[in-house]
Amino acid sequence: MNPQSTSRTPLLSVKNLRKHFPVKAQQLGGPRLMVQAVDGVDFDIEQGQTLGIVGESGCGKSTTARLLMHLIIPDTGEIALNGRPVMRPDGIELRELRRQMQMVFQDSYASLNPRLTVVDSIAFGPRAHGADREKARGRARELLSLVKLDPDQFGPRYPHQLSGGQRQRVNFARALALEPRLVILDEAVSALDKSIEAQVLNLLMDLKRDLALTYLFISHDLNVVQYVSDHVLVMYLGKVMEYGSVDDIYHRPRHPYTQALLASRPSMDPDVKLEASPLVGDPPNPINPPSGCRFRTRCAYAEGVCEKTEPRLHALRAKGHAVACHMSISGSGHSKA
Amino acid sequence: MSPSRAPKVTVSMEVPLGVTQALDVPVGTLQLRTYWQTVWQRVLRDPVTLACGGVLLVLIAAAIFAPWLGLSDPFASDSAKRLLPVGSPDHLLGTDELGRDMLSRLVYGSRLSLTMGVVPVIAALAIGGVLGLVAGFVGGRVNMLIMRVTDVFYAFPSILLAVAIAGSLGAGVANTLIAITIVFIPPITRVTESVTTQLRAMDFVEAARASGASTYAIIRTHILGNVLGPVFVYATVLVSVSIVIAAGLSFIGLGASPPDAEWGLMLNTLRTSIFLAPLISILPGFMIFIASMCFNLISDGLRSAMDVRF
């Protein structure tokens, strides 16, 4: 999918990632319904880059993150870290995958054990990987300094004695404790105040540079994604709608959904008012998604072909820009193709 | 009141706009207590719990040190001194229907009665706790299997189930302990399972799994510490229930047997004398009431003390 990545092995390569969750049958003996949470997602992340994933609530962003960590086991999908496939006989072990890949959750409070001090929370990972108690605690104190928290002051505290921003820094420190190569940030700054958010984002960017990290940045906040990402993946109802560089996605969006998302951003200029809501209503039910293109029910350009055939993710002439829309596929049968 | 009540500084979550630095609370003023220290501080400020704890300590100490208290032989009967009233010389709490010293029998009786209150709960805690942890943490079919089997036991009222099990095993203290343990395993399993299931969905447990830690390490560090509190509180209530059930089984002849001193059994043998010496006949029942009440109130106190909202 990503034409750039022919020569070098991407740090993370994901192909055809799929997870359908069973839903309780409506009636006894009724059909077993499935929520198509993530349905055939592919992407690569290059070493040192940041891939942003955007989309509305329920589009499968967080499920994707949990699938990558194998907190939920995917139905299908080939995940390879540095060219080594996960959970294959010749590939990378789950334990090693989880050392090289770490995750930060949205809820800074729920992601810390209320009975453990900050130092012990951070030291848990290294301890689980065989470090002795004192060494792990020493490491935890180093990490606290790294995320700009004074180890003497904050190390012995409990999570409820910290502010939201401080807690989220502790969560970063915990994620970094195992020296991962890839960090998944699942709405990691979304719950913070705007002023704190900016500060934490800058810290994240500094850490990325200093520790040669790679980020997978999941957010619903388009401005934040634009600020941190190198590439962006737009998801809708478990499918990839568009993928490309930040520049392509934000300045030359090709998919009507991406265009609508960008148009829905509030302007910083108070005189610019949105004429009409670019997107109406909620996404359809993922248990029974629309036939053909999943976005067609809310798309202004939908035609007969959109209902009949599902558009494949199609590489455009611009390098690394791909879009799943019939309007961008010549000969698809769409009047604007 | 505790002497070390330095004003407790709580860190405010509301950071004024523009303040971007970490809140500068000097280390000395922020009280860094562990969870259990906080709980203990709260218990110290709760007179009811403290009083009940005191009463129980006296009861337990008396039970343990009974042979050294200089009491008369609880089994020595004297037909000339039957049913002496409370306050008689040499027999502070009177004598029973066979002329045995009531004080001595009550103290020695507490050994059996308190044992029958505590031992089944500890045994059920060990078995039910493990079952609940496994059911809650593994989930799925294992959970289904364990929880549906415990539901079968739930279908019977606890006292009836205890009578049925003790009846089929035969009378005796050991069988009573087994019967009550079996009665208590399902509720403890259920409480442990529900707390564990809630915890398993928490992000910090997900994060621990994401760190590649073993299931054992996750349970020990992240689950056990959070499960122990609520389950322990529940177990304290069960001690009082256990005392009552054990006394009940002895009363109907399924527990301790004569001439043992046991509160429920004493209540039974003295029952015929209730019109001759009402005060004496009521004494064992009063002890059962005091002991189970104290455990109950302590459980209440612990519940509120441990309910530290973070």
XYZ file of C-alpha atoms in Angstrom:
647
model
C 0.000 0.000 0.000
C 2.816 2.315 0.805
C 4.976 2.592 -2.293
C 7.778 4.316 -0.370
C 8.508 1.285 1.699
C 9.853 -0.974 -1.004
C 13.513 -0.748 -0.079
C 13.513 -0.472 3.705
C 11.647 -2.746 6.075
C 9.041 -0.691 7.919
C 9.184 -0.831 11.721
C 5.603 -1.999 11.870
C 3.742 -3.564 9.011
C 0.072 -4.447 9.301
C -1.835 -6.329 6.628
C -5.497 -7.192 6.511
C -6.090 -6.664 10.221
C -9.598 -7.810 11.039
C -11.648 -8.240 14.191
C -15.352 -8.945 14.375
C -16.932 -9.115 17.810
C -19.894 -11.435 18.297
C -23.024 -9.784 19.646
C -25.572 -11.674 21.720
C -28.263 -13.099 19.459
C -31.474 -11.058 19.540
C -33.555 -14.156 20.068
C -32.776 -17.736 20.967
C -31.499 -19.500 17.885
C -31.443 -16.235 15.995
C -28.582 -15.320 13.691
C -25.258 -14.630 15.383
C -24.576 -10.952 14.697
C -21.082 -9.539 14.466
C -19.791 -6.035 15.045
C -17.263 -5.407 12.309
C -14.991 -3.333 14.537
C -11.894 -3.489 12.353
C -12.326 -4.845 8.865
C -9.229 -5.300 6.756
C -6.870 -2.528 7.761
C -3.367 -2.274 6.264
C -0.624 0.201 7.008
C 3.101 0.539 7.547
C 4.957 2.753 9.966
C 8.538 3.713 9.195
C 11.136 3.866 11.931
C 11.164 7.306 13.539
C 7.909 8.471 12.013
C 4.526 9.219 13.518
C 1.402 7.759 12.004
C -1.804 9.480 13.037
C -5.108 7.636 12.977
C -8.225 9.799 12.906
C -11.913 9.046 12.734
C -15.176 9.465 14.570
C -16.096 7.554 17.727
C -16.605 3.870 17.084
C -14.618 3.735 13.852
C -12.212 1.165 15.251
C -9.268 3.355 16.228
C -8.870 2.015 19.744
C -9.645 -1.542 18.710
C -6.810 -1.272 16.192
C -4.452 -0.219 18.987
C -5.511 -3.104 21.217
C -5.205 -5.547 18.334
C -1.651 -4.414 17.665
C -0.741 -4.963 21.327
C -2.548 -8.289 21.169
C -4.643 -7.270 24.149
C -7.394 -8.482 21.844
C -6.439 -11.309 19.531
C -7.117 -10.421 15.871
C -9.313 -12.677 13.739
C -6.948 -12.313 10.821
C -4.031 -10.088 10.023
C -0.320 -10.178 9.526
C 1.488 -7.947 11.951
C 5.249 -7.733 11.583
C 7.586 -5.753 13.772
C 10.800 -4.924 11.975
C 10.045 -7.630 9.428
C 9.461 -10.323 12.054
C 5.891 -11.643 12.001
C 4.032 -11.832 15.305
C 2.882 -15.160 16.720
C 4.453 -17.247 13.997
C 6.903 -20.063 14.715
C 9.795 -18.162 13.150
C 8.602 -14.741 14.291
C 8.606 -12.505 17.324
C 7.204 -13.737 20.629
C 4.267 -11.967 22.234
C 6.333 -11.080 25.275
C 9.058 -9.542 23.139
C 6.484 -7.731 21.012
C 5.026 -6.191 24.136
C 8.461 -5.069 25.243
C 9.206 -3.341 21.945
C 5.721 -1.915 21.575
C 4.021 -0.046 24.420
C 0.755 1.762 24.804
C -0.568 4.818 26.655
C -4.291 4.939 27.376
C -6.676 7.873 27.386
C -7.824 7.697 31.001
C -4.739 8.645 32.978
C -6.408 7.733 36.231
C -7.802 4.316 35.339
C -4.470 3.312 33.852
C -2.638 3.552 37.183
C -3.151 1.107 40.039
C -4.498 3.220 42.953
C -2.652 1.029 45.469
C 0.799 1.468 43.970
C 3.104 4.438 44.285
C 4.224 6.142 41.106
C 7.661 4.550 41.330
C 6.247 1.064 41.827
C 3.812 1.491 38.945
C 6.647 2.391 36.593
C 8.945 -0.289 38.006
C 6.380 -3.046 37.431
C 7.323 -3.579 33.772
C 11.081 -3.906 34.305
C 10.419 -6.151 37.315
C 8.231 -8.382 35.153
C 11.117 -8.621 32.709
C 13.552 -9.745 35.366
C 15.082 -6.610 36.885
C 15.519 -6.734 40.652
C 13.511 -4.369 42.832
C 16.185 -1.765 43.495
C 17.345 -1.648 39.897
C 13.781 -1.300 38.632
C 13.089 1.501 41.104
C 16.259 3.298 40.079
C 15.165 3.018 36.474
C 11.723 4.355 37.413
C 13.299 7.412 39.004
C 15.361 8.066 35.875
C 12.213 7.852 33.791
C 10.410 10.307 36.046
C 13.190 12.825 35.420
C 12.866 12.083 31.722
C 9.192 13.084 31.733
C 10.104 16.184 33.761
C 8.756 15.071 37.121
C 10.978 15.338 40.180
C 11.555 11.730 41.366
C 11.938 12.718 45.036
C 8.717 14.666 45.027
C 6.515 12.481 42.839
C 8.020 9.003 43.139
C 6.456 8.108 46.510
C 3.033 9.570 45.683
C -0.143 7.717 44.851
C -2.048 8.407 41.618
C -4.806 10.369 43.380
C -2.201 12.822 44.617
C -1.295 13.896 41.080
C -3.003 16.151 38.558
C -4.214 14.794 35.226
C -1.188 16.027 33.301
C 1.211 14.663 35.898
C -0.540 11.299 35.853
C -0.326 11.091 32.096
C 3.415 11.796 32.282
C 3.707 8.918 34.727
C 1.902 6.771 32.166
C 4.453 7.803 29.532
C 7.256 6.966 31.919
C 5.695 3.558 32.479
C 5.392 2.953 28.741
C 9.028 3.956 28.234
C 10.279 1.767 31.075
C 10.729 -1.222 28.794
C 12.632 0.812 26.188
C 10.101 0.231 23.434
C 10.704 1.155 19.799
C 7.073 1.916 19.066
C 4.642 3.683 21.387
C 0.918 3.608 20.696
C -0.757 6.735 22.034
C -4.463 6.003 22.204
C -6.098 9.408 22.744
C -3.277 9.967 25.198
C -3.680 13.739 25.395
C -7.403 14.010 24.642
C -8.526 14.148 28.259
C -6.142 16.938 29.244
C -6.789 20.669 29.459
C -5.717 22.513 26.335
C -2.816 24.272 28.066
C -1.584 21.028 29.629
C -2.177 19.194 26.365
C 0.224 21.449 24.467
C 2.844 21.031 27.152
C 2.510 17.241 27.153
C 2.563 17.123 23.341
C 5.844 19.025 23.293
C 7.245 16.617 25.850
C 6.152 13.749 23.599
C 7.900 15.242 20.603
C 11.092 15.804 22.607
C 11.038 12.235 23.860
C 10.515 10.937 20.354
C 13.561 12.820 19.119
C 15.799 11.973 22.075
C 14.921 8.292 22.306
C 14.473 7.636 18.562
C 10.885 6.515 19.107
C 8.166 5.773 16.599
C 4.604 6.777 17.429
C 1.210 5.528 16.446
C -0.929 8.485 17.430
C -4.655 7.860 17.714
C -6.909 10.854 18.174
C -10.154 12.412 17.137
C -8.549 15.850 17.301
C -7.570 16.773 13.748
C -5.410 19.719 14.749
C -3.341 17.670 17.171
C -2.877 14.914 14.601
C -1.730 17.467 12.051
C 0.776 18.828 14.547
C 2.409 15.528 15.486
C 2.043 13.213 12.485
C 4.116 12.450 9.411
C 1.436 10.283 7.854
C -2.265 10.072 8.551
C -4.754 7.240 8.253
C -8.451 8.132 8.096
C -10.759 5.404 9.368
C -14.506 5.018 9.030
C -16.528 2.070 10.370
C -13.530 -0.214 10.669
C -12.111 0.531 7.227
C -9.359 2.751 5.893
C -10.816 5.599 3.828
C -7.665 7.481 3.023
C -3.973 7.316 3.774
C -1.243 9.801 2.973
C 1.310 12.278 4.210
C 0.076 15.036 6.512
C 0.435 17.463 3.664
C -1.655 15.369 1.281
C -4.391 14.616 3.782
C -4.747 18.139 5.138
C -4.210 20.102 1.935
C -5.232 17.715 -0.858
C -7.818 15.411 0.690
C -9.423 13.204 -1.956
C -12.007 11.227 -0.008
C -15.327 12.999 0.647
C -15.177 11.767 4.241
C -11.755 13.308 4.835
C -12.960 16.510 3.236
C -16.022 16.561 5.472
C -13.944 15.903 8.593
C -11.603 18.743 7.746
C -14.502 21.057 6.989
C -16.031 20.303 10.378
C -13.055 21.804 12.193
C -13.972 25.058 13.912
C -12.115 27.971 12.395
C -9.826 30.148 14.470
C -11.349 33.146 12.690
C -14.632 34.097 14.355
C -15.941 35.653 11.133
C -15.756 32.387 9.256
C -18.934 30.509 9.977
C -19.834 27.061 8.814
C -22.641 27.361 6.271
C -24.031 23.897 6.759
C -22.965 20.942 8.784
C -20.576 18.993 6.552
C -21.571 15.675 8.101
C -25.077 14.846 9.227
C -26.008 12.235 11.770
C -24.034 9.396 13.272
C -22.142 6.622 11.518
C -24.387 3.665 10.629
C -24.533 0.610 12.828
C -21.309 -1.418 12.475
C -23.312 -4.625 13.027
C -24.899 -4.174 9.639
C -22.751 -1.736 7.663
C -23.984 -0.355 4.334
C -23.244 -2.392 1.239
C -20.547 -1.226 -1.129
C -18.856 1.890 0.185
C -19.497 2.217 3.908
C -19.572 5.989 3.748
C -22.171 6.206 0.962
C -25.136 6.761 3.329
C -23.657 10.087 4.421
C -21.816 10.983 1.237
C -22.989 13.888 -0.948
C -21.583 12.258 -4.098
C -22.985 8.738 -3.656
C -24.155 7.046 -6.856
C -25.348 3.611 -7.872
C -21.841 2.181 -8.131
C -21.109 3.103 -4.504
C -23.940 0.860 -3.386
C -22.922 -2.089 -5.544
C -19.164 -2.365 -5.238
C -16.850 -1.606 -2.409
C -13.996 0.716 -3.440
C -10.536 -0.752 -2.835
C -7.840 1.398 -1.317
C -6.297 2.794 -4.461
C -2.834 4.370 -4.763
C -2.842 7.830 -6.302
C -0.123 9.397 -8.370
C 1.194 11.356 -5.391
C 3.659 9.149 -3.558
C 2.152 7.272 -0.651
C -1.293 8.772 -1.023
C -4.094 6.227 -1.278
C -7.845 6.598 -1.157
C -10.811 4.238 -1.112
C -13.339 6.123 -3.225
C -14.847 5.374 -6.615
C -14.411 9.013 -7.620
C -10.644 8.532 -7.551
C -10.612 5.249 -9.441
C -10.800 5.815 -13.202
C -13.248 3.522 -14.901
C -15.048 2.701 -11.657
C -18.376 3.761 -13.117
C -18.740 6.872 -10.966
C -19.653 9.963 -12.979
C -16.855 11.997 -11.386
C -14.168 9.342 -11.788
C -7.486 11.347 68.075
C -4.162 10.541 66.544
C -1.286 12.734 67.689
C 0.253 13.113 64.217
C -2.547 15.037 62.579
C -0.586 17.452 60.507
C -2.946 19.180 58.096
C -3.354 16.866 55.142
C -2.645 18.624 51.914
C -4.617 17.340 49.009
C -3.244 18.184 45.632
C -5.793 20.151 43.706
C -6.597 18.844 40.281
C -7.608 22.236 39.017
C -4.577 23.886 37.618
C -5.203 27.560 36.937
C -4.884 28.465 33.301
C -1.334 29.322 32.411
C 0.195 27.479 35.311
C 2.184 24.841 33.543
C 4.701 23.807 36.147
C 4.234 20.888 38.466
C 2.423 21.921 41.619
C 5.077 22.885 44.105
C 3.938 21.197 47.259
C 6.936 20.780 49.551
C 7.585 17.137 50.292
C 7.324 17.582 54.046
C 3.787 18.916 54.114
C 2.291 16.290 51.848
C 1.408 13.291 53.924
C 2.478 10.263 52.010
C 0.552 7.530 53.721
C 0.078 4.096 52.346
C -3.452 2.919 51.872
C -3.447 0.811 55.035
C -2.084 3.681 57.094
C -5.000 5.800 55.914
C -7.443 3.048 56.829
C -5.894 2.697 60.267
C -6.122 6.443 60.873
C -9.807 6.304 60.068
C -10.454 3.343 62.339
C -8.786 5.213 65.196
C -11.388 7.950 64.785
C -14.339 5.536 64.894
C -15.381 4.870 68.540
C -17.881 2.089 67.738
C -15.375 0.031 65.784
C -12.724 0.612 68.433
C -15.091 -0.465 71.235
C -16.118 -3.618 69.369
C -12.494 -4.379 68.645
C -11.751 -3.999 72.362
C -14.564 -6.356 73.377
C -13.443 -8.932 70.850
C -9.840 -8.670 71.974
C -10.958 -9.404 75.559
C -13.053 -12.370 74.388
C -10.251 -13.792 72.265
C -7.643 -13.259 74.973
C -9.897 -14.975 77.524
C -10.400 -17.894 75.139
C -6.686 -18.296 74.518
C -5.563 -17.912 78.124
C -8.521 -19.707 79.751
C -6.419 -22.353 81.577
C -4.349 -19.661 83.254
C -7.203 -17.485 84.465
C -7.720 -19.433 87.680
C -11.225 -20.534 86.737
C -12.817 -23.558 88.279
C -13.071 -26.782 86.263
C -15.798 -26.297 83.664
C -16.656 -29.992 83.778
C -16.792 -30.458 87.571
C -20.462 -30.907 88.451
C -21.882 -30.620 91.939
C -25.495 -31.675 92.299
C -25.799 -29.742 95.566
C -25.069 -26.438 93.818
C -27.367 -26.606 90.815
C -28.590 -23.374 89.252
C -27.014 -21.035 91.782
C -27.961 -17.446 90.935
C -25.654 -14.898 89.384
C -23.427 -13.319 92.003
C -23.073 -16.364 94.255
C -19.786 -16.589 96.173
C -17.262 -18.776 94.268
C -19.588 -18.764 91.239
C -19.689 -15.212 89.906
C -22.123 -16.048 87.120
C -23.875 -18.836 88.961
C -23.978 -22.531 88.020
C -25.795 -24.537 85.396
C -28.271 -27.393 85.686
C -25.509 -29.802 86.742
C -23.873 -27.378 89.144
C -20.967 -26.490 86.845
C -19.479 -22.998 87.091
C -21.102 -20.793 84.408
C -18.244 -18.273 84.104
C -15.769 -21.025 83.501
C -18.045 -22.748 81.005
C -18.706 -19.529 79.128
C -14.993 -18.763 78.854
C -14.103 -22.303 77.821
C -17.133 -22.307 75.540
C -15.808 -19.278 73.738
C -12.854 -21.381 72.610
C -15.102 -23.680 70.607
C -17.607 -21.028 69.559
C -15.039 -18.510 68.324
C -13.089 -21.256 66.549
C -16.253 -22.354 64.810
C -16.813 -18.719 63.865
C -13.372 -18.000 62.448
C -12.044 -21.278 61.026
C -14.792 -21.885 58.421
C -14.438 -18.316 57.181
C -10.675 -18.640 56.761
C -11.081 -21.976 54.989
C -13.834 -20.619 52.753
C -11.711 -17.528 52.072
C -8.852 -19.689 50.853
C -11.006 -21.872 48.620
C -13.636 -19.350 47.502
C -11.037 -16.617 47.052
C -9.005 -18.715 44.638
C -12.119 -19.852 42.773
C -13.366 -16.271 42.465
C -9.981 -14.965 41.289
C -9.732 -17.663 38.644
C -13.335 -17.188 37.509
C -12.962 -13.419 37.354
C -9.551 -13.278 35.737
C -9.888 -16.089 33.220
C -13.519 -15.322 32.381
C -15.381 -17.079 29.592
C -16.288 -20.698 30.067
C -14.228 -21.155 33.223
C -16.192 -18.314 34.780
C -19.440 -19.850 33.583
C -18.578 -23.243 35.069
C -17.456 -21.967 38.466
C -20.213 -19.405 38.895
C -23.079 -21.664 37.825
C -21.935 -24.371 40.235
C -21.851 -21.840 43.082
C -25.351 -20.744 42.035
C -26.586 -24.244 42.796
C -25.449 -23.831 46.408
C -26.994 -20.377 46.475
C -30.407 -21.869 45.830
C -30.584 -23.118 49.446
C -30.933 -20.894 52.526
C -27.553 -20.991 54.276
C -28.761 -22.387 57.609
C -30.749 -25.106 55.848
C -27.759 -26.054 53.725
C -25.551 -26.186 56.828
C -28.070 -28.436 58.590
C -28.308 -30.696 55.545
C -24.539 -31.061 55.158
C -23.855 -31.437 58.887
C -26.732 -33.902 59.132
C -25.384 -36.077 56.354
C -21.816 -35.931 57.667
C -22.921 -36.713 61.221
C -22.646 -34.742 64.456
C -19.319 -33.409 65.665
C -17.249 -30.248 65.720
C -15.120 -31.179 62.698
C -18.162 -31.905 60.561
C -19.736 -28.623 61.628
C -16.626 -26.786 60.477
C -16.769 -28.555 57.109
C -20.488 -27.859 56.727
C -20.148 -24.129 57.428
C -17.106 -23.866 55.161
C -19.104 -25.346 52.282
C -21.927 -22.902 52.981
C -19.543 -19.926 52.826
C -17.561 -20.839 49.714
C -20.226 -19.672 47.204
C -20.756 -16.150 48.609
C -17.013 -15.536 48.938
C -16.464 -16.843 45.415
C -19.125 -14.512 44.124
C -17.791 -11.403 45.857
C -14.223 -12.135 44.740
C -15.351 -12.860 41.206
C -17.303 -9.634 40.823
C -14.467 -7.457 42.123
C -11.906 -9.288 39.969
C -14.051 -8.969 36.858
C -14.361 -5.224 37.408
C -10.619 -4.878 37.908
C -9.720 -6.948 34.879
C -11.376 -4.408 32.603
C -9.426 -1.511 34.149
C -6.788 0.164 32.013
C -4.040 -0.428 34.543
C -4.538 -4.174 34.247
C -4.521 -3.833 30.444
C -1.322 -1.821 30.740
C 0.175 -4.545 32.926
C -0.760 -7.149 30.342
C 0.722 -4.938 27.659
C 3.993 -4.896 29.573
C 4.324 -8.619 28.953
C 4.079 -9.536 32.637
C 2.992 -13.042 33.578
C -0.554 -13.682 34.719
C 0.784 -14.555 38.154
C 2.650 -11.244 38.454
C -0.408 -9.291 37.321
C -2.685 -11.005 39.811
C -0.216 -10.601 42.646
C 0.625 -6.956 42.050
C -2.482 -5.476 40.507
C -5.449 -7.667 41.359
C -4.827 -9.086 44.827
C -4.180 -5.763 46.547
C -7.416 -4.326 45.194
C -9.529 -7.438 45.814
C -8.353 -8.106 49.348
C -10.055 -5.099 50.958
C -13.683 -5.691 49.919
C -13.397 -9.455 50.329
C -11.874 -9.085 53.784
C -14.706 -6.791 54.878
C -17.230 -9.310 53.630
C -15.451 -12.136 55.435
C -15.754 -10.285 58.756
C -19.543 -10.246 58.381
C -19.446 -13.958 57.694
C -17.644 -14.590 60.996
C -20.693 -13.345 62.871
C -22.977 -15.448 60.688
C -20.701 -18.412 61.251
C -20.877 -18.047 65.039
C -24.669 -18.027 64.875
C -24.884 -21.013 62.506
C -22.381 -23.013 64.580
C -24.336 -22.287 67.747
C -27.527 -23.230 65.940
C -26.101 -26.555 64.781
C -24.900 -27.347 68.293
C -28.286 -26.352 69.686
C -30.088 -28.897 67.527
C -27.485 -31.526 68.335
C -25.415 -31.504 65.151
C -22.356 -29.700 66.482
C -20.580 -30.072 69.776
C -21.905 -32.804 72.042
C -22.177 -32.988 75.865
C -20.275 -32.502 78.069
C -18.385 -30.038 75.843
C -18.700 -26.384 76.718
C -20.064 -24.580 73.679
C -22.452 -21.639 73.675
C -25.087 -23.172 71.419
C -24.999 -26.469 73.279
C -25.181 -24.694 76.664
C -28.207 -22.798 75.413
C -29.834 -26.123 74.606
C -29.103 -27.869 77.920
C -30.144 -24.804 79.929
C -33.339 -24.363 77.943
C -35.289 -26.617 80.356
C -34.301 -24.367 83.247
C -35.502 -21.154 81.687
C -38.339 -20.737 84.197
C -36.189 -21.700 87.188
C -33.200 -19.493 86.384
C -33.942 -17.251 83.429
C -30.826 -15.121 83.799
C -28.474 -18.114 83.780
C -30.271 -19.699 80.826
C -29.907 -16.575 78.756
C -26.187 -16.046 79.383
C -24.848 -18.258 76.519
C -27.255 -16.588 74.117
C -26.046 -13.221 75.316
C -22.470 -14.220 74.556
C -23.436 -15.364 71.056
C -25.162 -12.046 70.539
C -22.198 -9.980 71.776
C -19.622 -11.873 69.713
C -21.536 -11.840 66.441
C -22.640 -8.246 66.945
C -19.049 -7.121 67.447
C -17.869 -8.838 64.280
C -20.758 -7.275 62.411
C -20.054 -3.742 63.625
C -16.325 -4.119 62.988
C -17.125 -5.134 59.452
C -19.241 -2.011 59.050
C -16.480 0.157 60.457
C -13.864 -1.417 58.200
C -16.104 -0.979 55.200
C -16.383 2.747 55.713
C -12.719 3.098 56.689
C -11.574 1.228 53.579
C -13.879 3.153 51.305
C -11.122 5.607 50.519
C -12.199 7.431 47.418
C -9.267 8.130 45.231
